[in-house]
N, CA and C of each residue as an Amber inpcrd file, in Angstrom:
protein
   525
  87.2930000 116.2620000 103.1970000  86.9280000 116.2320000 105.1670000
  85.9300000 116.4740000 104.9930000  84.3760000 115.8900000 105.7950000
  83.0770000 116.6370000 105.8040000  83.6330000 117.6510000 106.9050000
  84.1490000 117.1040000 107.9560000  84.4870000 118.1110000 108.8300000
  85.0640000 119.8120000 108.5110000  85.5140000 119.6310000 107.3100000
  86.8490000 121.1370000 107.2340000  87.5740000 121.0910000 107.6060000
  88.6470000 119.9650000 108.9050000  89.3720000 119.9130000 108.6760000
  90.5080000 119.8600000 107.6560000  90.8390000 120.6840000 107.1040000
  92.6970000 121.0640000 106.5120000  91.5730000 121.2880000 104.9190000
  90.5820000 121.4360000 105.0190000  89.7800000 121.8750000 104.3710000
  90.0250000 123.1450000 102.9760000  91.1010000 123.4780000 103.0500000
  91.2180000 125.1940000 102.2280000  92.5270000 124.7370000 101.6500000
  93.7090000 123.0470000 102.9260000  94.5440000 122.5780000 102.0400000
  95.6240000 121.5430000 101.3530000  95.5920000 121.5980000 100.5650000
  96.1170000 120.3020000  99.8940000  97.1450000 119.6520000 100.6280000
  96.4400000 118.1000000 100.7280000  96.7870000 117.7430000 101.5920000
  96.9410000 116.0760000 101.0410000  97.6740000 114.8690000 100.8350000
  97.7800000 113.1290000 100.7090000  97.4360000 113.0260000 101.6930000
  97.1990000 112.0310000 101.4990000  97.1220000 111.2390000 102.8680000
  97.3540000 109.3430000 102.6330000  98.2240000 108.5880000 103.6210000
  97.6540000 107.0680000 103.5370000  98.2800000 106.1700000 104.3270000
  97.6000000 105.3790000 103.6820000  97.6970000 103.7480000 104.6340000
  97.6060000 104.5370000 105.8170000  96.1830000 104.0840000 106.8630000
  95.1570000 104.7540000 107.0360000  94.3450000 103.6040000 108.1710000
  94.6120000 102.7710000 108.9650000  93.4700000 101.6420000 109.3620000
  92.4260000 102.0120000 110.2380000  91.4640000 101.1130000 109.9340000
  89.8800000 101.5160000 110.1920000  89.9820000  99.9270000 110.9370000
  89.0920000 100.4860000 112.4660000  89.2000000  99.4910000 113.5180000
  87.3060000  99.9210000 113.3830000  86.6780000  98.9220000 113.5640000
  85.3700000  98.8440000 114.6430000  85.0230000  98.8710000 115.3620000
  84.1340000  99.2670000 116.0230000  84.0510000  99.1500000 117.3350000
  82.8580000  98.6020000 117.5540000  81.6220000  98.1070000 118.4700000
  81.2090000  97.0110000 118.3990000  80.1330000  98.4430000 119.2820000
  80.4800000  98.2330000 120.6890000  80.1970000  98.8400000 121.3970000
  79.1300000  99.9740000 120.7200000  79.8360000 100.8690000 119.7080000
  79.5260000 101.8360000 119.6160000  78.7710000 102.1280000 118.2070000
  79.2940000 100.9790000 117.5020000  78.8570000 100.9910000 115.6110000
  79.8160000 101.9460000 115.5190000  80.7460000 102.6640000 115.3190000
  81.8760000 103.5500000 114.8200000  81.9950000 103.1480000 114.6040000
  83.0130000 103.0910000 113.2000000  84.4920000 102.5910000 112.6120000
  85.0060000 103.6510000 112.3140000  86.5650000 103.5930000 113.0550000
  87.2570000 104.5680000 113.5910000  88.3210000 104.0510000 112.5030000
  89.1200000 105.2720000 111.7100000  89.6010000 105.5590000 110.9960000
  91.0970000 106.8330000 110.9670000  92.3500000 106.4290000 111.4600000
  93.8890000 107.0220000 112.5970000  94.0600000 106.5820000 110.2060000
  94.6040000 108.0100000 110.0290000  95.2190000 108.7850000 108.6980000
  96.1190000 109.6160000 109.4620000  97.0780000 109.3530000 108.4700000
  98.5710000 109.8770000 108.6280000  97.9920000 111.8460000 108.1350000
  98.3380000 112.2480000 107.9900000  98.2700000 113.5340000 107.2960000
  99.5200000 113.8480000 106.8940000 100.1050000 114.2810000 105.1990000
 101.4530000 114.3240000 104.7020000 101.3540000 115.3120000 103.7370000
 103.2570000 116.4540000 103.7330000 103.5120000 117.2420000 104.3070000
 102.5160000 117.6120000 101.9700000 102.4850000 118.8760000 101.5690000
 101.9960000 118.3160000  99.8180000 102.6150000 118.1950000  99.2310000
 102.2980000 117.3950000  98.9420000 103.5600000 116.6820000  97.2430000
 104.6710000 115.6280000  98.4870000 104.1320000 115.3710000  99.4430000
 105.4080000 114.0560000  99.6950000 104.3840000 112.9760000 100.6370000
 105.5840000 111.9510000 100.2260000 104.6050000 110.2100000 101.0100000
 105.6870000 110.5530000 102.4120000 106.7010000 110.9770000 102.5170000
 107.6320000 111.2450000 104.0580000 107.7740000 111.9620000 104.5740000
 106.8770000 112.7120000 104.4590000 107.2940000 113.6530000 105.7660000
 105.8230000 114.3530000 106.5930000 105.3850000 113.9410000 107.1830000
 104.0120000 113.8240000 107.7750000 103.7720000 114.9620000 109.2400000
 102.5950000 116.0410000 109.0140000 102.6040000 116.2810000 108.6850000
 102.0450000 116.7270000 111.0990000 100.2690000 115.5000000 111.0920000
  99.5860000 115.2360000 111.5840000  99.3590000 114.1300000 111.0060000
  98.4420000 113.9520000 112.5190000  97.6830000 112.2640000 112.3750000
  96.3210000 113.0670000 112.3350000  95.4900000 112.3820000 111.7690000
  93.8010000 112.2340000 112.3400000  92.8640000 111.3490000 112.7010000
  92.3050000 111.8760000 113.6420000  90.5860000 110.1560000 113.7730000
  89.5730000 110.9340000 112.6000000  89.8090000 110.3630000 112.6960000
  87.7930000 110.1170000 111.9700000  86.4890000 109.1840000 112.3810000
  85.5660000 109.2180000 112.4420000  84.1320000 108.0430000 112.8590000
  83.4370000 108.5380000 112.1660000  83.1060000 107.2560000 112.0370000
  82.1110000 106.7650000 111.3680000  81.0980000 106.4640000 111.1180000
  80.1390000 105.9990000 110.6220000  79.0450000 103.9620000 110.7460000
  79.0700000 103.4820000 109.4580000  80.1750000 104.1830000 108.2010000
  79.9230000 103.2760000 107.0860000  81.6870000 102.8650000 107.1500000
  82.7600000 102.0030000 106.5050000  83.8040000 101.8670000 107.1130000
  84.0270000 102.6990000 105.9050000  83.0030000 103.3060000 104.1140000
  83.0830000 103.8040000 103.6130000  83.9370000 105.5870000 103.2690000
  83.3300000 105.7230000 104.8460000  82.3390000 106.7860000 105.4890000
  81.4130000 107.4550000 105.1130000  81.2370000 108.7880000 104.8210000
  81.8610000 109.7180000 105.6830000  81.3010000 110.3410000 107.0510000
  83.4290000 110.2640000 106.7360000  84.3450000 110.4710000 108.3750000
  84.1140000 111.3260000 108.7880000  84.1030000 111.7360000 110.3580000
  84.1430000 112.9370000 110.6950000  85.4230000 112.7520000 111.7870000
  86.3120000 114.1780000 111.7140000  87.0770000 114.4140000 111.7770000
  88.0990000 115.0300000 112.4690000  89.0440000 114.7970000 113.3080000
  89.9040000 115.4530000 114.7790000  91.4180000 115.4480000 114.2960000
  92.4020000 116.0250000 114.8990000  94.1040000 115.5430000 115.0890000
  93.7670000 114.9500000 116.4040000  94.6450000 114.2580000 116.2330000
  95.3470000 114.1200000 117.4490000  96.0470000 113.7670000 118.4490000
  96.0100000 114.9790000 117.9950000  97.0610000 115.9400000 118.9310000
  98.5220000 115.1930000 118.6460000  98.5860000 114.2190000 118.4810000
 100.4570000 113.9080000 118.2240000 100.7990000 113.1840000 116.3850000
 102.0880000 112.9880000 116.2980000 103.1070000 113.5160000 114.7870000
 103.5060000 112.4260000 115.1360000 103.9460000 111.2350000 115.7170000
 104.8660000 110.3000000 115.7600000 105.6630000 109.7880000 114.0230000
 105.0980000 109.9810000 112.5800000 105.3840000 109.5440000 111.3910000
 104.5280000 109.2250000 110.6420000 105.6610000 108.2970000 109.6750000
 104.5960000 107.5350000 108.8280000 103.8160000 106.5720000 108.5250000
 102.6060000 105.8490000 108.1190000 102.2370000 104.5090000 107.5380000
 101.8700000 104.2340000 109.5490000 100.5830000 104.8230000 110.2670000
 100.6860000 103.5880000 111.2700000  99.8770000 102.7460000 111.0320000
  99.6290000 101.8120000 112.2000000  99.2920000 100.4650000 111.8220000
  98.0500000 100.4500000 113.4910000  96.9100000  99.5680000 114.2520000
  95.7630000  99.4250000 114.9460000  96.2650000  98.3440000 114.4080000
  95.5620000  98.0570000 116.3110000  95.9860000  96.3860000 116.3970000
  95.1740000  96.5650000 118.0220000  93.9520000  96.0130000 117.8040000
  93.5480000  95.5680000 119.4540000  93.4410000  93.8330000 120.0890000
  93.5100000  94.3960000 120.9470000  93.9990000  93.3020000 122.2280000
  93.5050000  93.1770000 123.1070000  93.2820000  92.1300000 124.5010000
  92.2120000  91.7990000 125.0590000  93.1710000  92.9880000 126.2990000
  92.5630000  93.3740000 127.4710000  93.7280000  93.5750000 128.7850000
  93.9680000  92.2780000 129.0070000  95.0840000  92.0210000 129.8760000
  94.8830000  90.4480000 129.8600000  94.6630000  90.3550000 131.5470000
  94.6450000  91.3580000 132.7260000  94.3370000  92.0880000 133.3600000
  92.4540000  91.8030000 133.4210000  91.3130000  92.7970000 132.9540000
  90.6660000  93.4430000 133.1650000  89.7970000  92.4180000 131.3080000
  89.9520000  92.3080000 130.7490000  88.9890000  91.2460000 129.8930000
  89.0860000  92.0630000 128.1810000  88.9830000  94.3890000 128.9100000
  88.3000000  94.9940000 127.8190000  89.5420000  94.9060000 126.4560000
  88.7040000  95.5190000 125.2400000  89.8520000  95.3760000 124.1130000
  89.9840000  96.8360000 124.5620000  91.8310000  97.0590000 124.3600000
  92.2990000  97.9320000 123.8070000  92.4710000  98.4220000 122.5240000
  92.8800000  99.6060000 122.3500000  93.6820000  99.8690000 120.7300000
  94.7660000 100.4170000 120.9940000  95.9680000 100.1640000 119.9210000
  97.3810000 100.8740000 120.1220000  97.3700000 101.3760000 119.2710000
  97.6410000 102.3390000 118.7830000  98.4300000 102.0550000 117.5600000
 100.2230000 102.5640000 117.5000000 100.7950000 102.2930000 116.4830000
 102.0190000 101.9070000 115.9230000 102.4130000 102.4260000 114.9340000
 104.0170000 103.0570000 115.4810000 104.8050000 104.0450000 114.3490000
 105.3270000 104.8430000 114.3780000 106.3300000 103.4550000 113.5820000
 107.7800000 103.7270000 114.0100000 108.2020000 102.6020000 114.7470000
 108.9880000 102.8150000 115.5660000 108.9380000 102.2810000 116.7180000
 109.0610000 102.5910000 117.9490000 107.4790000 103.5980000 118.3290000
 106.2910000 103.5830000 120.1000000 105.5150000 103.0510000 119.3640000
 104.5440000 103.4150000 120.9070000 103.2630000 102.3740000 120.4080000
 102.1360000 103.2340000 121.4990000 101.4330000 103.6790000 120.5940000
 100.5730000 104.0690000 122.0460000  98.5710000 103.2080000 122.6010000
  98.6810000 103.6210000 123.2200000  97.8980000 103.6480000 123.8390000
  96.1960000 103.6790000 124.6550000  95.2030000 103.1280000 124.8480000
  94.0870000 104.0830000 124.9060000  93.0630000 102.0280000 124.8520000
  92.1910000 102.4000000 125.3370000  90.4740000 102.0620000 126.2600000
  90.4190000 101.8480000 125.1960000  89.5180000 102.9500000 124.7780000
  88.7900000 103.7700000 123.7060000  89.1590000 103.9310000 122.3610000
  88.5830000 103.6260000 121.5440000  89.9500000 103.3890000 120.2520000
  89.2480000 104.9560000 120.1470000  88.5360000 106.3830000 120.9010000
  88.6370000 108.3660000 121.0480000  89.9630000 109.2200000 121.0340000
  90.7370000 107.4430000 121.5760000  91.8020000 108.0510000 122.5680000
  91.2480000 108.6730000 123.9560000  91.8870000 109.4650000 125.0600000
  93.5790000 109.9960000 123.9090000  95.0880000 108.4280000 124.5880000
  95.7240000 108.3020000 123.5600000  95.7280000 107.5250000 122.9570000
  98.0230000 108.1630000 123.6360000  97.8360000 107.2510000 124.7580000
  99.4900000 107.4230000 125.8080000 100.4860000 106.3370000 124.7830000
 101.7580000 107.5870000 125.2120000 102.5960000 105.5700000 124.8500000
 103.3210000 104.4340000 126.3040000 103.6380000 103.8790000 125.0080000
 103.3340000 102.9760000 126.8330000 105.4250000 102.8910000 126.1410000
 106.4420000 103.0260000 127.4740000 106.9960000 103.0150000 128.1530000
 107.8640000 101.7670000 127.9300000 109.4580000 102.5800000 127.7690000
 110.4160000 100.9360000 128.9130000 109.7720000 100.0450000 126.7920000
 109.6320000  99.8970000 125.8110000 108.9730000  98.7930000 124.8610000
 110.2880000  99.2680000 124.2380000 110.7420000  97.2040000 124.0530000
 111.4430000  96.9090000 123.0580000 111.6670000  96.2660000 121.8820000
 110.5020000  97.4240000 120.6170000 110.5920000  96.5920000 119.5930000
 111.9570000  96.6260000 118.6310000 111.6270000  95.3100000 117.9410000
 113.2740000  95.5950000 116.7900000 113.0670000  96.7370000 116.0760000
 113.8630000  97.1090000 115.9070000 113.9890000  98.7680000 114.7900000
 113.2400000  98.5990000 114.0270000 112.2010000  98.1300000 113.8910000
 111.2380000  98.4270000 112.3400000 110.0430000  99.8760000 112.1100000
 110.6660000  99.6850000 111.1800000 109.6130000 100.5370000 110.2570000
 108.1250000 100.1990000 109.6500000 107.6330000 100.7570000 108.9060000
 105.6950000 100.1830000 109.5610000 105.6620000  98.7710000 109.8070000
 105.2140000  99.1320000 111.0920000 104.9930000  97.3300000 111.8040000
 103.6070000  97.0480000 111.7160000 103.9040000  95.9680000 111.2820000
 102.1610000  95.3520000 111.4100000 102.2270000  94.1500000 112.2780000
 101.3810000  94.5410000 113.1340000 101.2460000  93.9110000 114.1470000
  99.5120000  92.2920000 114.5930000  99.9400000  92.0970000 114.3930000
  98.9110000  90.8800000 114.6410000  98.8160000  90.0910000 116.3330000
  97.7730000  89.9170000 117.1480000  97.4030000  89.6570000 118.2710000
  96.9010000  87.9270000 118.1670000  96.6740000  87.0170000 118.4170000
  96.7270000  85.7760000 117.8550000  97.1990000  85.3550000 119.0350000
  95.9080000  84.6050000 119.4710000  96.1570000  83.1800000 121.5510000
  96.7570000  83.8540000 122.1200000  96.8820000  84.8710000 122.7490000
  97.7200000  85.4600000 123.6780000  99.1520000  85.7310000 123.1510000
  99.8830000  86.3080000 121.9270000 100.2160000  87.0630000 121.5720000
 100.9150000  87.7370000 121.1090000 101.1800000  88.0850000 121.3280000
 102.1250000  89.1250000 119.7670000 102.6360000  89.2080000 118.3080000
 102.0150000  88.8990000 117.5590000 103.4050000  89.2360000 116.1340000
 103.3300000  90.2920000 115.5020000 104.7220000  90.5870000 115.1410000
 104.6510000  91.3200000 114.0720000 106.0090000  91.7430000 112.7400000
 105.4160000  91.7540000 112.4030000 107.1490000  92.4890000 110.5690000
 106.5860000  93.2110000 110.5740000 107.9920000  93.9110000 109.0290000
 108.3780000  94.8750000 109.0680000 108.3120000  96.1550000 107.9330000
 108.5930000  96.4590000 107.6250000 108.5040000  97.0640000 106.0440000
 108.7670000  95.8780000 104.6680000 110.2920000  95.4560000 105.1960000
 110.9500000  94.5880000 104.3970000 110.0290000  92.7880000 104.4100000
 109.4960000  92.4930000 105.5620000 108.3590000  90.9240000 105.9280000
 109.0010000  90.2370000 105.5200000 110.6080000  89.9490000 105.5760000
 111.1620000  89.2370000 105.3270000 111.7170000  88.9190000 107.3460000
 110.7700000  88.6720000 108.4840000 110.9470000  88.1370000 109.3660000
 109.7480000  88.8050000 109.7680000 109.1880000  88.0370000 111.6320000
 108.3360000  87.8430000 112.0610000 108.9560000  87.6400000 113.6670000
 108.7490000  88.2260000 113.9240000 108.7730000  88.7670000 115.9240000
 108.0640000  88.6570000 116.1290000 108.0180000  87.7330000 117.4750000
 107.3440000  87.3330000 118.5640000 107.0490000  87.6560000 119.4830000
 105.7090000  88.0830000 120.3490000 106.4780000  88.0340000 121.9600000
 104.8000000  87.6890000 122.9780000 104.6510000  87.7710000 124.0380000
 103.6250000  86.9850000 124.8300000 103.3370000  88.6810000 125.4240000
 103.8620000  89.5870000 125.5140000 103.8680000  91.0490000 125.8910000
 104.3620000  92.6660000 125.3380000 103.2920000  93.3030000 124.7080000
 103.5900000  94.3540000 123.8550000 104.5500000  95.0740000 124.2810000
 105.2030000  95.1020000 125.5640000 106.3090000  95.6740000 126.0630000
 107.8070000  94.8180000 125.3230000 107.5110000  93.9520000 125.1220000
 108.7540000  91.9940000 124.2140000 109.4270000  92.0930000 125.9850000
 109.8220000  91.1840000 125.7320000 111.0970000  90.9820000 124.0600000
 110.6580000  90.5980000 123.5400000 111.4240000  90.8610000 122.0050000
 110.9050000  90.4720000 121.1290000 111.8210000  88.5650000 120.6390000
 111.2190000  87.7840000 120.0950000 111.9630000  86.9360000 119.0050000
 111.4010000  86.8200000 118.1710000 112.8180000  86.2740000 117.0620000
 112.5180000  85.7460000 115.8920000 111.6930000  84.1120000 116.3480000
 110.7860000  84.6730000 115.2500000 108.8660000  82.9650000 115.4350000
 109.6710000  82.8290000 113.2400000 109.6730000  83.1490000 112.7300000
 109.7050000  83.3810000 111.8930000 111.0880000  84.0580000 111.0630000
 111.3890000  83.7970000 109.9710000 112.5280000  84.8030000 108.4980000
 111.5650000  84.3380000 107.6240000 110.9080000  84.8100000 106.6620000
 109.9770000  84.3350000 105.5620000 111.2110000  85.0160000 104.0290000
 111.1040000  83.3640000 103.1450000 112.2270000  83.8090000 102.1550000
 111.1160000  84.7180000 100.9300000 110.8310000  85.6550000 100.3710000
 110.2850000  85.8040000 100.1260000 110.7060000  85.7760000  98.3650000
 110.5760000  85.7260000  97.5540000 111.3730000  85.7000000  95.9050000
 110.5460000  86.5910000  95.6680000 111.5080000  87.9710000  94.7740000
 111.0550000  88.7050000  94.5890000 112.2740000  89.1440000  93.3120000
 111.5280000  90.2760000  92.9960000 111.9600000  90.7320000  91.9170000
 112.8450000  91.6510000  91.6040000 114.2500000  91.5080000  90.9760000
 115.0210000  92.5350000  91.2820000 114.7380000  93.3440000  91.4380000
 114.6980000  95.2360000  91.4910000 114.5250000  96.3970000  91.9640000
 112.5360000  96.8260000  92.8440000 112.6240000  95.4240000  92.9740000
 111.4250000  95.8870000  93.4540000 111.4640000  95.9540000  95.1100000
 110.1930000  97.0020000  95.4190000 110.3210000  97.3410000  97.1940000
 109.1410000  96.7310000  97.8140000 109.5070000  96.0590000  99.1870000
 108.0170000  95.4440000 100.0950000 108.2780000  96.8700000 100.4000000
 106.7020000  97.2020000 100.4460000 106.6960000  98.2260000 101.9870000
 105.2760000  98.0050000 102.3130000 104.9570000  98.5940000 102.8770000
 103.5770000  99.1530000 103.8790000 102.7860000  97.4320000 104.2870000
 103.0270000  96.4830000 104.7910000 103.3950000  94.8100000 105.7530000
 101.6740000  94.7480000 105.9060000 100.7430000  94.4600000 106.0580000
  99.7780000  94.1310000 106.8600000  98.9700000  93.0470000 107.2820000
  99.4010000  92.0840000 108.4700000  98.9400000  91.2070000 109.0000000
  97.0600000  90.5230000 109.2090000  97.0580000  89.3870000 109.4970000
  95.6140000  89.7460000 109.3080000  95.6020000  88.7650000 110.0610000
  93.3340000  88.0320000 111.8040000  93.3240000  87.0920000 111.8230000
  92.3440000  86.8660000 110.4010000  92.2970000  85.1970000 110.1110000
  90.6000000  85.1660000 109.5170000  89.9630000  84.7180000 109.8560000
  88.2420000  84.4720000 109.5450000  87.4800000  84.3720000 110.0060000
  87.5470000  82.4220000 110.2330000  87.5170000  82.7070000 110.0980000
  88.6150000  80.6470000 110.6390000  89.2120000  80.5350000 112.0760000
  90.1080000  81.6530000 111.8750000  91.0840000  81.9520000 112.6810000
  92.8610000  81.5910000 113.1550000  92.7570000  81.5330000 111.2950000
  93.7590000  81.7110000 111.0530000  94.9650000  82.6380000 110.2800000
  95.7250000  82.8940000 110.2350000  96.7020000  84.1090000 109.8480000
  97.4840000  83.8630000 109.3440000
């Protein structure tokens, strides 16, 4: 880590989303820090900034640790049209008008019981799938309520585990 944070300690990281901020020209990465030798217990969540998606990044602690595999979703505020930044970890969603934070928890969120949320915002609606990638939920509000949009039939070989899904919108507006 270029900034020296965790420079003298062995640690693991996994599944850190990156978002580009058009206003500043910076890429922002949100990386969970796992205990040495573990991908199940996190000790911190770091925010990194770089002019390149591949780094190097300048890192700082986010000051909270909600768990494994964060997802990042940007979407326009319905009242102002300004971009909002949201971090999804387990059943917690935090939001900020700035990719640097601070990120505050959204209260009264009625998410389905999900692990490793994969949210996407498309044409005024929020969509989400999760760890097992068997259902896509939809809601007009980040707070819910969430309804089943689609069940996904995936032919998974015996013994295979689906995890860490991602959904995205391509340059043609398809997802």
